[in-house]
Amino acid sequence: MNSTIKRSVSALLCTALLGLSPLSFAAPPSDLDALVKKSMRKFEVPGALLAVVEPGRAPLTKGYGVRKLGNGAPMNEHTLFSIASNTKAFTSAALAILVDEGKLSWDDKVADRLPGFRMYDAFASHEMTIRDLLVHRSGLGLGAGDLMFWPETTISREDLVHRLRYIAPATSFRSGYAYDNILYVVAGQVIAAVSGDSWEDFIVKRIFTPLGMNESVPSSTRVKTDNRSWPHARLNGRSRNVGGNVEPLSIASGWDNAAPAGGINASPHDMVRWMQLQLDRGVLGSSRLFSEAQANEMWKPHVLMPVSPEHPALAALDPTFQTYALGWNVKDYRGHRIVTHQGFLEGAASVTFLIPEKKVGFMVMINSEDTEAREAISYTLLDHYLGLARTDWVAAFTKAYDAKIADAIRVLDAADAAKKEQNAKGPSLEPQAYAATYRDAWYGDVVVTNNGGTLNIDFKSSPGMNGLLEHVRFDTFRTRFTDRRMEDAYITFTLKADGSVDFARLQAISPLADFSFDYHDLLLKPVKP
C-alpha cells in the first residue's frame, strides 16, 4: 500500500472515530511546507512534526526532515516524539476522570489522598489540594527540585515525593505563580493511590486506549519502535546552545521518575485525537471520556502568570492576559482566547495550540533546542486560522534569536574576562581543604575530590554530571562537566571563622541555561566524616 493510500485510510478511520465527516484534509496556509522548511533551515532544525485538526475536515499530520542527524530516516506522522510538559494536560485529564467517577474532588486535601505527603511549610502541607498541585501556586520557586530528575537521575518517584518536604519555598503558599514539575509528580502518585493503577497504566487504559492512541507510550523506556525522534542540541560552542553545530544527544533513560510531568511520547497521528477530544470538550464519538463540567474546569484560569515584554520584533506576541489553568495556559492573542501549552525536554521542543472559537487545534514538534522554528511556524498558523494579516515570523524570531545569543555571549565574555583579571586572587585554601562530601537536604550528595591539586565534582544522583572544577577568583570555581549536555555552573565556597568550609552554593553560568538546572536552590553542607 503506497503512502498516499495509507494516509487516506488512516484519515478515514480517524475521522470516523472522532465523529468527523471526511470531506477534505485540514487546510493550513498553502505555503506551509515552504514555511516549515525555511524555519528549519534558518534555525538548523533536523526534523519537525505537525498535526492539525479543523472542523469538518480530516486531520493533517506530517513529518519534515530527519529523525536523527547522520541517520537519514525521515520524520513522518507515526514518529514518536517526547511531548514533555504537554503531558501535564493528560495528568489533569486523568484526575478529571476520577472526579467524574466520584473517587476524588479537585479540592480534596492531598495529605488525605496521599498519606505521608509533606511540604516544607506545615500550612501548605495541610492545605494543599489536588487543584493546587496543578496550578503552580505552591510557593515553590521556578523549577524547584528539577535536579532530582533533570537531566536524569537515579532517584525513584517515591523518594522524589518524599524529598519535597526539604525544598524551602520561595514565596508564601498561593501568593503567586512559579512553574514547577515536581507537584505534577505528586499528582501522578495521587492517581495511583486512588485508582490502584500506576500513573502509566492509568494513562494507557483510560486515555490512550479509548482514544485509539495506540502508538503513544507514557514514558521513554516504553518506546519499542525505531521510528522515534532523536534529541539535538548545540554542545560545542561557548556554552550549551551558544554557538557550535547541532548534534544528536543520547536519549535520556532516567527521567521516568517525573513522567506525570513530562514523560509521554506520542505521534502526530495520535495527537490529533487528543486535540479533537479537547476541542469537543470530552466527547469521544457517541460517548464521553470526561464530562463537560470537568472540561470547563480544566480550562478555567486559576492563577495569573506574569507577562514579560518580548523583544521589539515580537511585540505583537505580548498578551493582554496570561493565566494557568489545570495543565493548560489560557491567554489572549490579538483579542482571541487561546488554550496552549509548551513542552521542552533536552533536545526536543513542542507546543499545542487550541483555538476554541474556531474549533481548530495544532501541534508543532521539533527535535532541537532552538525553539524559534517552533514559534515561527506556530504563530504563522495562528494568524492564518484567525484571519489575521500575515507576519514574517521567521524574520522576527531571527532578530530576537540573534539578540538573545549576543546577550549571552556578552555575559560569557564578561565571565572569561573576570577570570583573567582576578585569577591571582585566591583561593583561600589548599585544594584538599575543599574536598569533601557535601549534602543538600532535597538533592542528596555532591562530592568534591582532590586529585593531585586538581578538584573534581560529582553529583552522585545524576549520572554524567561530573567533571573538573576550575578556579575563577577568591573561593569561586566553575564546573567543566565531562558530559557537555550539562550546563556549567559557578560554585562558591563560604568559609567559617576558623577557615574551614561552612557551605557551598551554585549558580548556572549561561543566561540561557534551562531553569531545570536549578543549581541555585542547592545548599551544600559538608558531611562530617
XYZ file of C-alpha atoms in Angstrom:
529
model
C 0.000 0.000 0.000
C 1.580 3.308 -1.019
C 1.945 6.236 1.416
C -0.921 8.269 -0.111
C -3.397 5.405 0.273
C -2.158 4.696 3.793
C -2.672 8.334 4.730
C -6.167 8.379 3.257
C -7.194 5.172 5.042
C -5.743 6.469 8.309
C -7.619 9.742 7.894
C -10.918 7.957 7.229
C -10.502 5.762 10.310
C -9.517 8.766 12.435
C -12.419 10.907 11.261
C -14.845 8.043 11.877
C -13.529 7.631 15.424
C -13.746 11.354 16.139
C -17.153 11.815 14.555
C -15.952 13.988 11.664
C -17.116 13.985 8.067
C -14.179 13.044 5.832
C -14.643 15.989 3.482
C -11.032 17.032 2.884
C -7.769 17.400 4.708
C -7.189 20.330 7.030
C -6.291 23.494 5.152
C -3.373 25.356 6.705
C -1.538 28.013 4.635
C -0.885 26.877 1.075
C 2.820 27.522 1.552
C 3.034 25.560 4.812
C 5.681 23.151 3.527
C 7.862 26.028 2.352
C 7.394 27.813 5.680
C 8.380 24.776 7.738
C 11.421 24.070 5.607
C 12.519 27.714 5.709
C 12.207 27.751 9.502
C 14.158 24.515 9.790
C 16.962 25.797 7.564
C 17.203 29.133 9.339
C 17.468 27.631 12.819
C 19.218 24.386 11.800
C 16.434 22.080 12.968
C 16.973 18.468 11.814
C 13.329 17.400 11.917
C 9.802 18.641 12.573
C 6.356 17.115 13.037
C 2.985 18.754 12.521
C -0.570 17.817 13.476
C -3.636 19.944 12.606
C -7.356 19.460 13.277
C -10.150 21.584 11.820
C -13.942 21.204 11.971
C -15.425 19.132 9.175
C -12.055 18.125 7.771
C -9.784 15.140 8.143
C -6.740 15.843 10.307
C -3.446 16.794 8.703
C -0.358 15.011 10.029
C 3.073 15.370 8.527
C 6.792 14.974 9.112
C 9.705 17.011 7.792
C 13.427 16.368 7.822
C 15.129 13.528 9.649
C 14.682 11.786 12.968
C 18.412 11.847 13.692
C 21.320 13.636 12.037
C 23.654 11.161 10.381
C 20.920 8.551 10.088
C 18.688 9.865 7.311
C 15.464 8.165 8.419
C 12.622 10.609 7.737
C 10.173 12.048 10.228
C 6.590 11.002 9.499
C 3.123 11.034 11.010
C 3.886 7.907 13.050
C 7.180 9.138 14.516
C 7.123 9.148 18.320
C 8.130 12.422 19.899
C 8.756 13.358 23.523
C 5.997 15.918 24.139
C 7.459 16.779 27.573
C 5.232 19.183 29.541
C 2.327 18.743 27.142
C 1.974 15.618 29.291
C 0.616 17.773 32.110
C -2.775 18.081 30.421
C -3.020 14.273 30.321
C -2.352 14.103 34.063
C -5.057 16.714 34.588
C -7.476 14.729 32.397
C -6.738 11.557 34.363
C -7.702 13.359 37.567
C -10.835 14.711 35.837
C -11.898 11.144 35.043
C -11.526 10.224 38.710
C -13.506 13.317 39.728
C -16.319 12.289 37.357
C -16.321 8.852 38.961
C -16.663 10.384 42.419
C -13.357 8.942 43.583
C -11.906 12.343 44.455
C -12.610 16.069 44.313
C -10.424 18.850 42.944
C -10.490 20.377 46.417
C -9.583 17.229 48.343
C -6.554 17.687 50.570
C -3.521 15.955 49.088
C -2.492 14.643 52.507
C -5.843 12.853 52.792
C -5.300 11.076 49.476
C -1.555 10.526 49.784
C -0.660 9.716 53.401
C 2.793 10.966 54.301
C 2.677 13.892 51.858
C 4.531 16.867 53.256
C 5.752 20.230 52.052
C 8.497 22.240 53.773
C 5.812 24.526 55.186
C 3.326 22.953 57.624
C 0.418 25.134 56.474
C 0.974 24.217 52.820
C 1.290 20.551 53.807
C -2.129 20.661 55.453
C -3.966 22.891 52.972
C -2.557 21.710 49.624
C -5.402 20.446 47.410
C -5.433 18.356 44.248
C -6.138 21.577 42.345
C -3.116 23.270 43.949
C -0.847 20.535 42.594
C -1.650 21.592 39.027
C -1.597 25.412 39.009
C 1.919 26.419 40.129
C 0.974 28.476 43.183
C 2.523 26.294 45.886
C 5.183 28.804 46.949
C 7.988 26.745 45.411
C 10.455 28.651 43.238
C 10.711 28.294 39.468
C 11.639 24.707 38.627
C 12.351 23.862 42.262
C 13.525 20.288 42.686
C 14.063 19.643 38.982
C 17.629 18.444 39.518
C 16.099 15.340 41.081
C 15.077 14.245 37.578
C 16.746 16.644 35.103
C 18.656 15.761 33.027
C 18.238 12.287 34.568
C 18.849 10.757 37.982
C 18.701 7.543 39.955
C 16.137 8.922 42.427
C 12.853 6.981 42.497
C 9.458 8.640 42.108
C 8.534 7.734 45.680
C 11.748 9.193 47.034
C 11.314 12.300 44.913
C 7.917 12.940 46.501
C 9.367 12.286 49.950
C 12.205 14.783 49.414
C 9.727 17.520 48.520
C 9.477 18.299 52.249
C 13.073 19.570 52.235
C 12.637 22.182 49.475
C 12.287 25.615 51.073
C 9.582 27.799 49.480
C 10.405 30.982 47.607
C 7.107 32.692 48.462
C 4.107 32.069 50.677
C 1.515 29.455 49.728
C -0.921 30.548 46.961
C 0.615 34.024 46.750
C 1.823 33.873 43.157
C 2.830 31.852 40.114
C 6.060 29.896 39.652
C 6.201 26.960 37.241
C 7.171 23.607 38.725
C 7.261 19.971 37.659
C 7.557 18.181 40.951
C 3.946 18.678 42.061
C 2.728 17.008 38.874
C 4.757 14.005 40.003
C 2.794 14.164 43.262
C -0.411 14.337 41.190
C 0.670 11.158 39.407
C 1.104 9.447 42.765
C -2.391 10.588 43.798
C -3.791 8.970 40.636
C -2.009 5.731 41.522
C -3.205 5.816 45.136
C -6.850 6.487 44.217
C -7.161 4.241 41.144
C -4.939 1.326 42.124
C -3.076 1.635 38.805
C 0.279 3.258 38.259
C 0.111 6.637 36.519
C 1.492 4.988 33.372
C -1.096 2.196 33.329
C -3.962 4.586 34.044
C -2.946 6.849 31.141
C -2.778 3.884 28.777
C -6.007 2.192 29.894
C -8.200 5.220 30.495
C -6.959 7.727 27.884
C -4.744 6.211 25.185
C -6.840 3.095 24.578
C -10.282 4.761 24.392
C -8.871 7.448 22.081
C -7.121 4.933 19.855
C -3.730 6.464 20.657
C -2.164 3.079 20.047
C 1.252 4.404 19.028
C 1.788 6.514 22.148
C 3.562 5.460 25.328
C 3.625 7.138 28.765
C 7.405 7.104 29.192
C 10.579 6.926 27.141
C 11.552 3.486 28.472
C 8.356 2.064 26.971
C 9.294 3.152 23.442
C 9.815 -0.046 21.434
C 9.969 1.348 17.905
C 12.891 2.742 15.942
C 10.521 5.356 14.496
C 11.243 7.881 17.217
C 12.582 11.413 17.061
C 16.093 11.925 18.402
C 17.021 14.946 20.558
C 19.547 17.508 19.243
C 21.399 20.490 20.697
C 24.441 22.704 20.169
C 27.103 21.453 22.558
C 30.488 22.621 21.307
C 30.104 26.387 21.376
C 30.729 28.885 24.174
C 28.197 27.025 26.303
C 25.235 24.829 25.566
C 23.255 26.349 22.668
C 25.577 29.357 22.348
C 27.346 28.578 19.088
C 28.515 25.200 17.864
C 26.899 22.786 15.462
C 23.647 20.978 16.121
C 24.336 17.362 17.031
C 22.332 14.398 18.326
C 22.167 13.724 22.058
C 21.672 10.434 23.806
C 18.054 9.729 24.734
C 17.521 10.195 28.461
C 16.519 6.929 30.097
C 16.317 8.015 33.722
C 13.635 10.708 33.501
C 10.710 8.333 34.090
C 10.505 9.272 37.773
C 8.930 12.550 36.590
C 6.768 11.028 33.840
C 3.471 12.581 35.094
C 5.060 15.988 34.479
C 6.529 15.261 31.060
C 7.035 11.621 30.117
C 4.657 10.937 27.226
C 5.980 10.061 23.772
C 3.314 10.462 21.080
C 2.984 10.702 17.309
C 1.165 13.336 15.218
C -1.216 10.528 14.175
C -2.237 10.121 17.831
C -2.107 13.754 18.957
C -4.862 14.803 16.548
C -7.181 12.531 18.531
C -6.162 14.201 21.777
C -6.650 17.695 20.381
C -10.055 16.795 18.940
C -11.122 15.406 22.319
C -10.171 18.706 23.932
C -11.967 20.809 21.326
C -15.065 18.588 21.691
C -14.900 19.098 25.477
C -14.502 15.442 26.382
C -16.794 13.932 23.746
C -15.496 10.715 22.217
C -17.698 9.551 19.358
C -21.070 8.759 20.922
C -19.692 8.705 24.482
C -17.545 10.815 26.760
C -14.079 10.445 28.229
C -14.764 13.184 30.781
C -17.742 15.424 31.450
C -18.308 18.895 30.075
C -18.121 20.164 33.653
C -14.602 18.783 34.010
C -13.653 20.032 30.544
C -14.622 23.519 31.662
C -12.759 23.081 34.956
C -9.545 22.173 33.175
C -9.666 25.316 31.022
C -10.746 27.655 33.828
C -7.990 30.173 34.686
C -6.736 29.825 38.247
C -3.505 31.799 38.501
C -2.315 34.956 36.770
C 1.002 34.432 35.016
C 3.404 37.370 34.748
C 3.675 38.925 31.297
C 7.238 39.736 30.270
C 7.661 42.026 27.266
C 9.028 40.280 24.213
C 11.889 41.503 22.019
C 10.639 44.514 19.966
C 10.467 42.334 16.859
C 7.990 40.114 18.723
C 5.935 42.814 20.432
C 2.742 41.588 18.753
C 3.014 38.402 20.824
C 2.633 40.216 24.155
C -0.694 39.055 25.610
C -3.145 41.266 27.449
C -3.650 38.454 29.959
C -1.968 35.136 30.586
C -3.197 32.540 33.063
C -2.605 28.965 34.144
C -5.493 26.523 34.334
C -5.285 22.774 35.063
C -2.426 21.646 32.838
C -3.085 24.396 30.260
C -2.176 28.035 29.646
C -5.157 30.231 28.785
C -4.285 33.607 27.293
C -5.253 36.032 24.569
C -3.595 36.531 21.211
C -4.646 39.690 19.380
C -8.035 39.626 21.074
C -8.699 35.890 20.746
C -8.730 33.317 23.551
C -6.049 30.682 23.090
C -5.567 27.465 25.067
C -1.995 26.275 24.798
C 0.981 24.573 26.421
C 4.625 24.154 25.586
C 6.850 21.172 26.108
C 10.623 21.143 26.408
C 12.945 18.272 27.194
C 16.621 18.337 26.378
C 16.934 18.313 22.612
C 13.207 18.481 21.871
C 10.540 21.189 21.877
C 6.803 21.020 21.238
C 3.749 23.238 21.546
C -0.006 22.682 21.400
C -2.381 25.484 20.358
C -6.167 25.222 20.589
C -8.453 27.951 19.234
C -11.834 27.199 20.856
C -13.822 29.758 18.826
C -12.636 28.150 15.581
C -12.583 24.521 16.809
C -9.033 24.414 15.444
C -6.047 22.801 17.076
C -2.476 22.207 16.009
C 0.759 20.895 17.410
C 4.319 21.636 16.277
C 7.242 19.446 17.365
C 10.930 19.975 16.564
C 13.911 17.844 17.539
C 16.086 20.805 18.520
C 16.524 23.162 21.448
C 16.410 26.267 19.246
C 12.688 26.846 19.761
C 12.431 29.772 17.354
C 11.488 27.481 14.456
C 8.639 26.041 16.514
C 7.410 29.531 17.346
C 7.658 30.906 13.801
C 5.596 28.024 12.438
C 3.048 28.219 15.274
C 2.334 31.923 15.043
C 2.037 31.774 11.281
C -0.612 29.082 11.756
C -2.375 31.146 14.429
C -2.527 34.185 12.158
C -3.841 32.032 9.333
C -6.662 30.438 11.307
C -7.644 33.706 12.969
C -7.773 35.530 9.631
C -5.060 37.994 10.630
C -2.535 39.739 8.404
C 0.486 37.640 7.572
C 3.678 38.405 9.503
C 7.135 37.142 8.566
C 7.665 35.358 11.860
C 10.850 33.672 10.659
C 12.459 37.091 10.237
C 11.041 38.355 13.529
C 12.256 35.367 15.531
C 15.640 35.598 13.793
C 16.077 39.135 15.167
C 15.080 38.016 18.656
C 17.351 34.962 18.462
C 20.345 36.989 17.328
C 19.811 39.465 20.191
C 19.463 36.628 22.714
C 22.693 34.977 21.608
C 24.529 38.313 21.575
C 23.426 38.976 25.166
C 24.553 35.512 26.221
C 27.949 35.999 24.606
C 28.399 39.286 26.469
C 27.749 37.512 29.767
C 30.154 34.696 28.917
C 32.805 37.153 27.719
C 32.494 39.065 30.994
C 32.952 35.821 32.937
C 36.096 34.975 30.978
C 37.477 38.495 31.425
C 36.888 38.414 35.175
C 38.777 35.158 35.439
C 41.773 36.528 33.581
C 41.861 39.711 35.636
C 41.447 38.154 39.061
C 42.842 34.662 38.774
C 45.696 35.534 41.143
C 43.231 36.359 43.939
C 42.573 33.216 45.927
C 41.674 30.570 46.537
C 41.791 30.954 50.320
C 42.541 27.292 50.979
C 44.673 24.495 49.653
C 42.787 22.162 47.290
C 42.458 19.381 49.866
C 40.543 21.690 52.212
C 37.659 21.947 49.707
C 37.487 18.177 49.187
C 34.513 16.648 50.984
C 31.129 15.061 50.578
C 28.566 17.869 50.522
C 24.889 17.185 51.101
C 21.769 19.090 50.123
C 18.632 18.099 52.020
C 16.480 17.537 48.920
C 19.015 16.635 46.230
C 21.460 14.455 48.121
C 25.237 14.197 47.864
C 27.719 16.143 45.757
C 31.314 15.003 46.180
C 34.376 17.195 45.657
C 37.681 15.332 45.413
C 41.297 16.474 45.193
C 43.425 14.708 42.605
C 46.971 15.985 42.865
C 45.865 19.594 43.271
C 43.035 19.393 40.738
C 39.498 19.458 42.107
C 36.727 17.320 40.661
C 32.988 17.417 41.343
C 30.450 14.589 41.109
C 26.665 14.910 41.543
C 26.104 11.419 42.877
C 22.426 11.076 41.935
C 22.905 12.405 38.384
C 24.854 10.101 36.041
C 27.127 12.170 33.820
C 27.085 15.284 35.971
C 30.750 15.200 36.916
C 33.972 16.859 35.856
C 36.671 19.341 36.770
C 36.454 22.403 38.999
C 38.411 25.329 37.586
C 39.336 28.231 39.870
C 37.828 31.599 38.934
C 38.557 34.005 41.790
C 38.613 34.024 45.583
C 36.670 30.898 46.655
C 34.622 30.584 43.482
C 35.257 27.822 40.964
C 33.433 26.783 37.816
C 32.464 23.329 36.647
C 33.767 21.806 33.449
C 31.372 18.883 33.144
C 32.653 15.997 31.060
C 29.205 15.491 29.552
C 28.645 18.704 27.585
C 24.865 18.262 27.782
C 25.169 19.611 31.313
C 25.085 23.350 31.927
C 28.216 24.522 33.710
C 27.863 26.403 36.977
C 29.818 28.543 39.392
C 30.333 27.024 42.830
C 31.242 29.366 45.679
C 32.548 28.048 48.989
C 31.761 30.132 52.078
C 34.186 29.810 54.978
C 33.737 29.753 58.721
C 35.750 31.994 61.042
C 38.281 29.182 61.539
C 38.892 28.973 57.768
C 37.049 25.703 57.157
C 34.235 25.397 54.592
C 30.811 26.214 56.018
C 28.708 25.600 52.885
C 28.747 25.907 49.099
C 26.227 27.362 46.667
C 25.949 27.159 42.883
C 24.678 29.321 40.045
C 24.331 28.459 36.355
C 26.784 30.457 34.228
C 24.913 30.893 30.957
C 21.839 33.157 30.944
C 20.315 30.654 28.530
C 20.563 27.746 30.974
C 17.220 25.982 31.310
C 15.547 26.713 34.640
C 15.503 22.988 35.396
C 19.227 23.260 36.098
C 18.153 24.719 39.445
C 21.641 24.797 40.962
C 20.749 27.987 42.837
C 18.327 26.058 45.054
C 21.076 23.814 46.413
C 22.607 24.452 49.816
C 25.578 22.099 50.060
C 26.912 21.454 53.545
C 29.965 19.304 54.225
C 29.134 15.974 55.816
C 31.174 15.213 58.890
C 33.283 12.056 58.490
